mmCIF file of C-alpha atoms and ligand atoms in Angstrom:
data_model
loop_
_atom_site.group_PDB
_atom_site.id
_atom_site.type_symbol
_atom_site.label_atom_id
_atom_site.label_comp_id
_atom_site.label_asym_id
_atom_site.label_seq_id
_atom_site.Cartn_x
_atom_site.Cartn_y
_atom_site.Cartn_z
ATOM 1 C CA UNK A 834 13.299 19.286 5.016
ATOM 2 C CA UNK A 835 15.168 18.285 8.186
ATOM 3 C CA UNK A 836 14.865 14.986 9.996
ATOM 4 C CA UNK A 837 13.145 15.091 13.361
ATOM 5 C CA UNK A 838 15.340 13.191 15.809
ATOM 6 C CA UNK A 839 13.795 10.139 17.442
ATOM 7 C CA UNK A 840 10.341 10.954 16.183
ATOM 8 C CA UNK A 841 8.219 10.255 13.168
ATOM 9 C CA UNK A 842 6.194 12.743 11.216
ATOM 10 C CA UNK A 843 3.557 13.092 8.506
ATOM 11 C CA UNK A 844 4.082 14.924 5.232
ATOM 12 C CA UNK A 845 1.251 15.579 2.756
ATOM 13 C CA UNK A 846 1.724 16.041 -0.975
ATOM 14 C CA UNK A 847 -1.457 17.512 -2.439
ATOM 15 C CA UNK A 848 -2.951 19.565 -5.273
ATOM 16 C CA UNK A 849 -5.322 18.951 -8.176
ATOM 17 C CA UNK A 850 -5.114 16.137 -10.701
ATOM 18 C CA UNK A 851 -2.163 16.322 -13.128
ATOM 19 C CA UNK A 852 -0.144 18.420 -10.664
ATOM 20 C CA UNK A 853 2.550 15.772 -10.211
ATOM 21 C CA UNK A 854 1.624 14.535 -6.736
ATOM 22 C CA UNK A 855 2.408 10.896 -7.409
ATOM 23 C CA UNK A 856 5.676 11.851 -9.136
ATOM 24 C CA UNK A 857 6.668 13.762 -6.019
ATOM 25 C CA UNK A 858 5.692 10.833 -3.779
ATOM 26 C CA UNK A 859 7.828 8.522 -5.915
ATOM 27 C CA UNK A 860 10.726 11.002 -5.836
ATOM 28 C CA UNK A 861 10.659 11.057 -2.042
ATOM 29 C CA UNK A 862 10.439 7.270 -1.844
ATOM 30 C CA UNK A 863 13.367 6.870 -4.233
ATOM 31 C CA UNK A 864 15.530 9.250 -2.226
ATOM 32 C CA UNK A 865 14.756 7.315 0.964
ATOM 33 C CA UNK A 866 15.626 4.025 -0.758
ATOM 34 C CA UNK A 867 18.902 5.472 -2.045
ATOM 35 C CA UNK A 868 19.730 6.353 1.563
ATOM 36 C CA UNK A 869 19.159 2.712 2.494
ATOM 37 C CA UNK A 870 15.866 3.276 4.280
ATOM 38 C CA UNK A 871 13.153 0.651 3.995
ATOM 39 C CA UNK A 872 9.839 1.764 2.512
ATOM 40 C CA UNK A 873 6.334 0.277 2.581
ATOM 41 C CA UNK A 874 3.817 1.698 0.101
ATOM 42 C CA UNK A 875 0.033 1.451 0.120
ATOM 43 C CA UNK A 876 -2.747 2.331 -2.303
ATOM 44 C CA UNK A 877 -6.542 1.978 -2.017
ATOM 45 C CA UNK A 878 -8.359 -0.878 -3.724
ATOM 46 C CA UNK A 879 -9.962 1.301 -6.415
ATOM 47 C CA UNK A 880 -7.538 2.414 -9.064
ATOM 48 C CA UNK A 881 -5.903 -0.457 -10.967
ATOM 49 C CA UNK A 882 -4.592 1.563 -13.885
ATOM 50 C CA UNK A 883 -1.063 0.237 -13.346
ATOM 51 C CA UNK A 884 -1.843 -3.141 -11.894
ATOM 52 C CA UNK A 885 -3.177 -4.068 -8.541
ATOM 53 C CA UNK A 886 0.039 -3.616 -6.588
ATOM 54 C CA UNK A 887 1.954 -0.721 -8.095
ATOM 55 C CA UNK A 888 1.985 3.037 -7.680
ATOM 56 C CA UNK A 889 2.657 4.476 -11.104
ATOM 57 C CA UNK A 890 2.990 8.059 -12.213
ATOM 58 C CA UNK A 891 1.982 9.314 -15.630
ATOM 59 C CA UNK A 892 5.713 9.584 -16.336
ATOM 60 C CA UNK A 893 6.004 5.808 -16.039
ATOM 61 C CA UNK A 894 8.043 5.437 -12.850
ATOM 62 C CA UNK A 895 6.506 3.012 -10.432
ATOM 63 C CA UNK A 896 6.967 1.223 -7.133
ATOM 64 C CA UNK A 897 5.387 -1.853 -5.659
ATOM 65 C CA UNK A 898 2.493 -1.129 -3.315
ATOM 66 C CA UNK A 899 0.137 -3.167 -1.211
ATOM 67 C CA UNK A 900 -3.506 -2.611 -2.145
ATOM 68 C CA UNK A 901 -5.581 -2.070 1.008
ATOM 69 C CA UNK A 902 -9.220 -1.631 1.980
ATOM 70 C CA UNK A 903 -9.962 2.114 1.782
ATOM 71 C CA UNK A 904 -12.808 1.868 4.315
ATOM 72 C CA UNK A 905 -10.763 0.120 6.992
ATOM 73 C CA UNK A 906 -7.059 0.386 6.147
ATOM 74 C CA UNK A 907 -5.582 -0.119 9.616
ATOM 75 C CA UNK A 908 -5.581 -3.961 9.770
ATOM 76 C CA UNK A 909 -4.103 -4.351 6.266
ATOM 77 C CA UNK A 910 -1.406 -1.728 6.825
ATOM 78 C CA UNK A 911 -0.357 -2.935 10.269
ATOM 79 C CA UNK A 912 -0.322 -6.570 9.099
ATOM 80 C CA UNK A 913 1.914 -5.678 6.173
ATOM 81 C CA UNK A 914 4.459 -3.544 8.035
ATOM 82 C CA UNK A 915 7.709 -5.127 9.085
ATOM 83 C CA UNK A 916 9.833 -2.412 10.630
ATOM 84 C CA UNK A 917 9.888 -0.063 7.630
ATOM 85 C CA UNK A 918 11.086 3.446 8.466
ATOM 86 C CA UNK A 919 9.096 5.107 5.702
ATOM 87 C CA UNK A 920 5.434 4.571 4.798
ATOM 88 C CA UNK A 921 3.973 5.989 1.580
ATOM 89 C CA UNK A 922 0.224 6.239 0.876
ATOM 90 C CA UNK A 923 -0.990 7.218 -2.594
ATOM 91 C CA UNK A 924 -4.513 8.256 -3.717
ATOM 92 C CA UNK A 925 -5.245 9.062 -0.088
ATOM 93 C CA UNK A 926 -8.449 10.946 -0.944
ATOM 94 C CA UNK A 927 -10.084 7.588 -1.711
ATOM 95 C CA UNK A 928 -9.617 6.444 1.876
ATOM 96 C CA UNK A 929 -12.176 7.196 4.560
ATOM 97 C CA UNK A 930 -11.564 9.022 7.834
ATOM 98 C CA UNK A 931 -9.692 6.214 9.691
ATOM 99 C CA UNK A 932 -6.627 6.890 7.511
ATOM 100 C CA UNK A 933 -5.966 9.991 9.644
ATOM 101 C CA UNK A 934 -5.605 7.832 12.757
ATOM 102 C CA UNK A 935 -3.477 5.281 10.932
ATOM 103 C CA UNK A 936 -1.040 7.984 9.801
ATOM 104 C CA UNK A 937 -0.934 9.468 13.287
ATOM 105 C CA UNK A 938 -0.163 6.078 14.828
ATOM 106 C CA UNK A 939 2.560 5.317 12.277
ATOM 107 C CA UNK A 940 4.209 8.687 12.966
ATOM 108 C CA UNK A 941 3.883 8.135 16.711
ATOM 109 C CA UNK A 942 5.777 4.863 16.236
ATOM 110 C CA UNK A 943 8.661 6.865 14.777
ATOM 111 C CA UNK A 944 7.977 6.420 11.084
ATOM 112 C CA UNK A 945 8.101 8.990 8.296
ATOM 113 C CA UNK A 946 4.667 8.954 6.643
ATOM 114 C CA UNK A 947 4.313 10.399 3.134
ATOM 115 C CA UNK A 948 0.717 10.849 1.975
ATOM 116 C CA UNK A 949 -0.386 11.924 -1.488
ATOM 117 C CA UNK A 950 -3.900 12.826 -2.630
ATOM 118 C CA UNK A 951 -6.065 15.541 -4.153
ATOM 119 C CA UNK A 952 -7.482 18.057 -1.701
ATOM 120 C CA UNK A 953 -10.659 19.090 -3.549
ATOM 121 C CA UNK A 954 -13.653 17.292 -4.996
ATOM 122 C CA UNK A 955 -14.847 18.099 -8.515
ATOM 123 C CA UNK A 956 -17.220 20.537 -6.764
ATOM 124 C CA UNK A 957 -14.256 22.516 -5.443
ATOM 125 C CA UNK A 958 -14.975 21.437 -1.864
ATOM 126 C CA UNK A 959 -12.550 19.857 0.679
ATOM 127 C CA UNK A 960 -11.964 16.179 -0.112
ATOM 128 C CA UNK A 961 -11.853 14.310 3.193
ATOM 129 C CA UNK A 962 -9.580 12.987 4.677
ATOM 130 C CA UNK A 963 -6.916 15.157 2.976
ATOM 131 C CA UNK A 964 -7.877 18.373 4.826
ATOM 132 C CA UNK A 965 -7.641 16.563 8.170
ATOM 133 C CA UNK A 966 -4.272 15.117 7.192
ATOM 134 C CA UNK A 967 -3.030 18.553 6.078
ATOM 135 C CA UNK A 968 -4.061 20.040 9.424
ATOM 136 C CA UNK A 969 -2.308 17.400 11.502
ATOM 137 C CA UNK A 970 0.804 16.929 9.327
ATOM 138 C CA UNK A 971 4.210 18.441 10.044
ATOM 139 C CA UNK A 972 4.745 19.281 6.375
ATOM 140 C CA UNK A 973 2.338 20.105 3.552
ATOM 141 C CA UNK A 974 3.245 20.781 -0.037
ATOM 142 C CA UNK A 975 0.540 21.828 -2.496
ATOM 143 C CA UNK A 976 1.237 21.587 -6.203
ATOM 144 C CA UNK A 977 -0.482 23.230 -9.164
ATOM 145 C CA UNK A 978 -1.139 21.848 -12.618
ATOM 146 C CA UNK A 979 -1.660 24.050 -15.688
ATOM 147 C CA UNK A 980 -5.201 25.115 -16.542
ATOM 148 C CA UNK A 981 -6.374 23.320 -19.662
ATOM 149 C CA UNK A 982 -8.379 26.402 -20.693
ATOM 150 C CA UNK A 983 -6.180 29.447 -20.048
ATOM 151 C CA UNK A 984 -2.694 28.214 -19.116
ATOM 152 C CA UNK A 985 -2.682 29.788 -15.628
ATOM 153 C CA UNK A 986 -1.776 27.685 -12.573
ATOM 154 C CA UNK A 987 -4.584 25.181 -11.914
ATOM 155 C CA UNK A 988 -5.764 24.054 -8.477
ATOM 156 C CA UNK A 989 -9.126 22.496 -9.278
ATOM 157 C CA UNK A 990 -10.475 19.255 -10.686
ATOM 158 C CA UNK A 991 -12.879 19.855 -13.575
ATOM 159 C CA UNK A 992 -15.197 16.903 -14.042
ATOM 160 C CA UNK A 993 -16.684 16.457 -17.510
ATOM 161 C CA UNK A 994 -19.543 14.123 -18.371
ATOM 162 C CA UNK A 995 -20.003 13.469 -22.075
ATOM 163 C CA UNK A 996 -17.711 16.500 -22.541
ATOM 164 C CA UNK A 997 -19.810 18.941 -20.475
ATOM 165 C CA UNK A 998 -19.105 20.261 -16.945
ATOM 166 C CA UNK A 999 -20.684 18.026 -14.332
ATOM 167 C CA UNK A 1000 -23.624 19.208 -12.232
ATOM 168 C CA UNK A 1001 -23.115 19.812 -8.502
ATOM 169 C CA UNK A 1002 -25.599 17.042 -7.704
ATOM 170 C CA UNK A 1003 -24.203 14.441 -10.095
ATOM 171 C CA UNK A 1004 -23.355 11.211 -8.306
ATOM 172 C CA UNK A 1005 -19.704 10.337 -7.876
ATOM 173 C CA UNK A 1006 -20.098 7.319 -10.139
ATOM 174 C CA UNK A 1007 -22.375 7.563 -13.185
ATOM 175 C CA UNK A 1008 -22.972 4.179 -14.729
ATOM 176 C CA UNK A 1009 -22.643 4.158 -18.495
ATOM 177 C CA UNK A 1010 -21.544 7.804 -18.834
ATOM 178 C CA UNK A 1011 -18.243 8.749 -20.375
ATOM 179 C CA UNK A 1012 -16.490 11.032 -17.952
ATOM 180 C CA UNK A 1013 -13.126 12.711 -17.832
ATOM 181 C CA UNK A 1014 -11.196 15.215 -15.769
ATOM 182 C CA UNK A 1015 -9.143 18.324 -16.524
ATOM 183 C CA UNK A 1016 -7.029 20.575 -14.318
ATOM 184 C CA UNK A 1017 -8.446 24.112 -14.263
ATOM 185 C CA UNK A 1018 -7.889 27.397 -12.445
ATOM 186 C CA UNK A 1019 -10.451 29.087 -10.207
ATOM 187 C CA UNK A 1020 -11.784 31.228 -13.088
ATOM 188 C CA UNK A 1021 -12.200 28.389 -15.584
ATOM 189 C CA UNK A 1022 -13.558 25.801 -13.127
ATOM 190 C CA UNK A 1023 -17.269 25.171 -13.762
ATOM 191 C CA UNK A 1024 -19.764 23.415 -11.486
ATOM 192 C CA UNK A 1025 -23.274 23.462 -12.962
ATOM 193 C CA UNK A 1026 -25.996 24.297 -10.465
ATOM 194 C CA UNK A 1027 -29.036 24.891 -12.752
HETATM 195 ZN ZN1 ZN B 143 -8.007 28.885 -16.382
#
């Protein structure tokens, strides 16, 4: 990947869950830091698996991140920035549409913007705002996991509720239900519609 002289850009790291997106984001951030570039990292105020202000991969590497409002991220992000050349945004699928504008503005200001997030819902449909970011980015890299059922490359997020495939109409958050996710290929991905 070459540097664009005197201009920023947006790069999107996407794919299904367990495909290594966050690892790749962290790898890019580390390389920038090794080169002496300053980095600001942001994550939505939803997932606190690794603490409220860290981006952590399943492999255990982590960086400090500012937790921002996913519905209106612009004020938090702009208030936190202090001349950083690189901006990293993890779990970008949990942000709403304004994130696209924020990333555009940051790139217009000359920054390198690295965005990571899954591109499909559990229904196998586009997961906004990732598709919009992919369309307007300079660089897109899409990773695959390994299908938990057949071992082929996996691109989809299988949602399970009490161990069974979720129904198309199931709400995003089901209070009291035990739910989990698996990476699956197109053939093994199941969305109940009965
Ligand atoms: Zn499969």
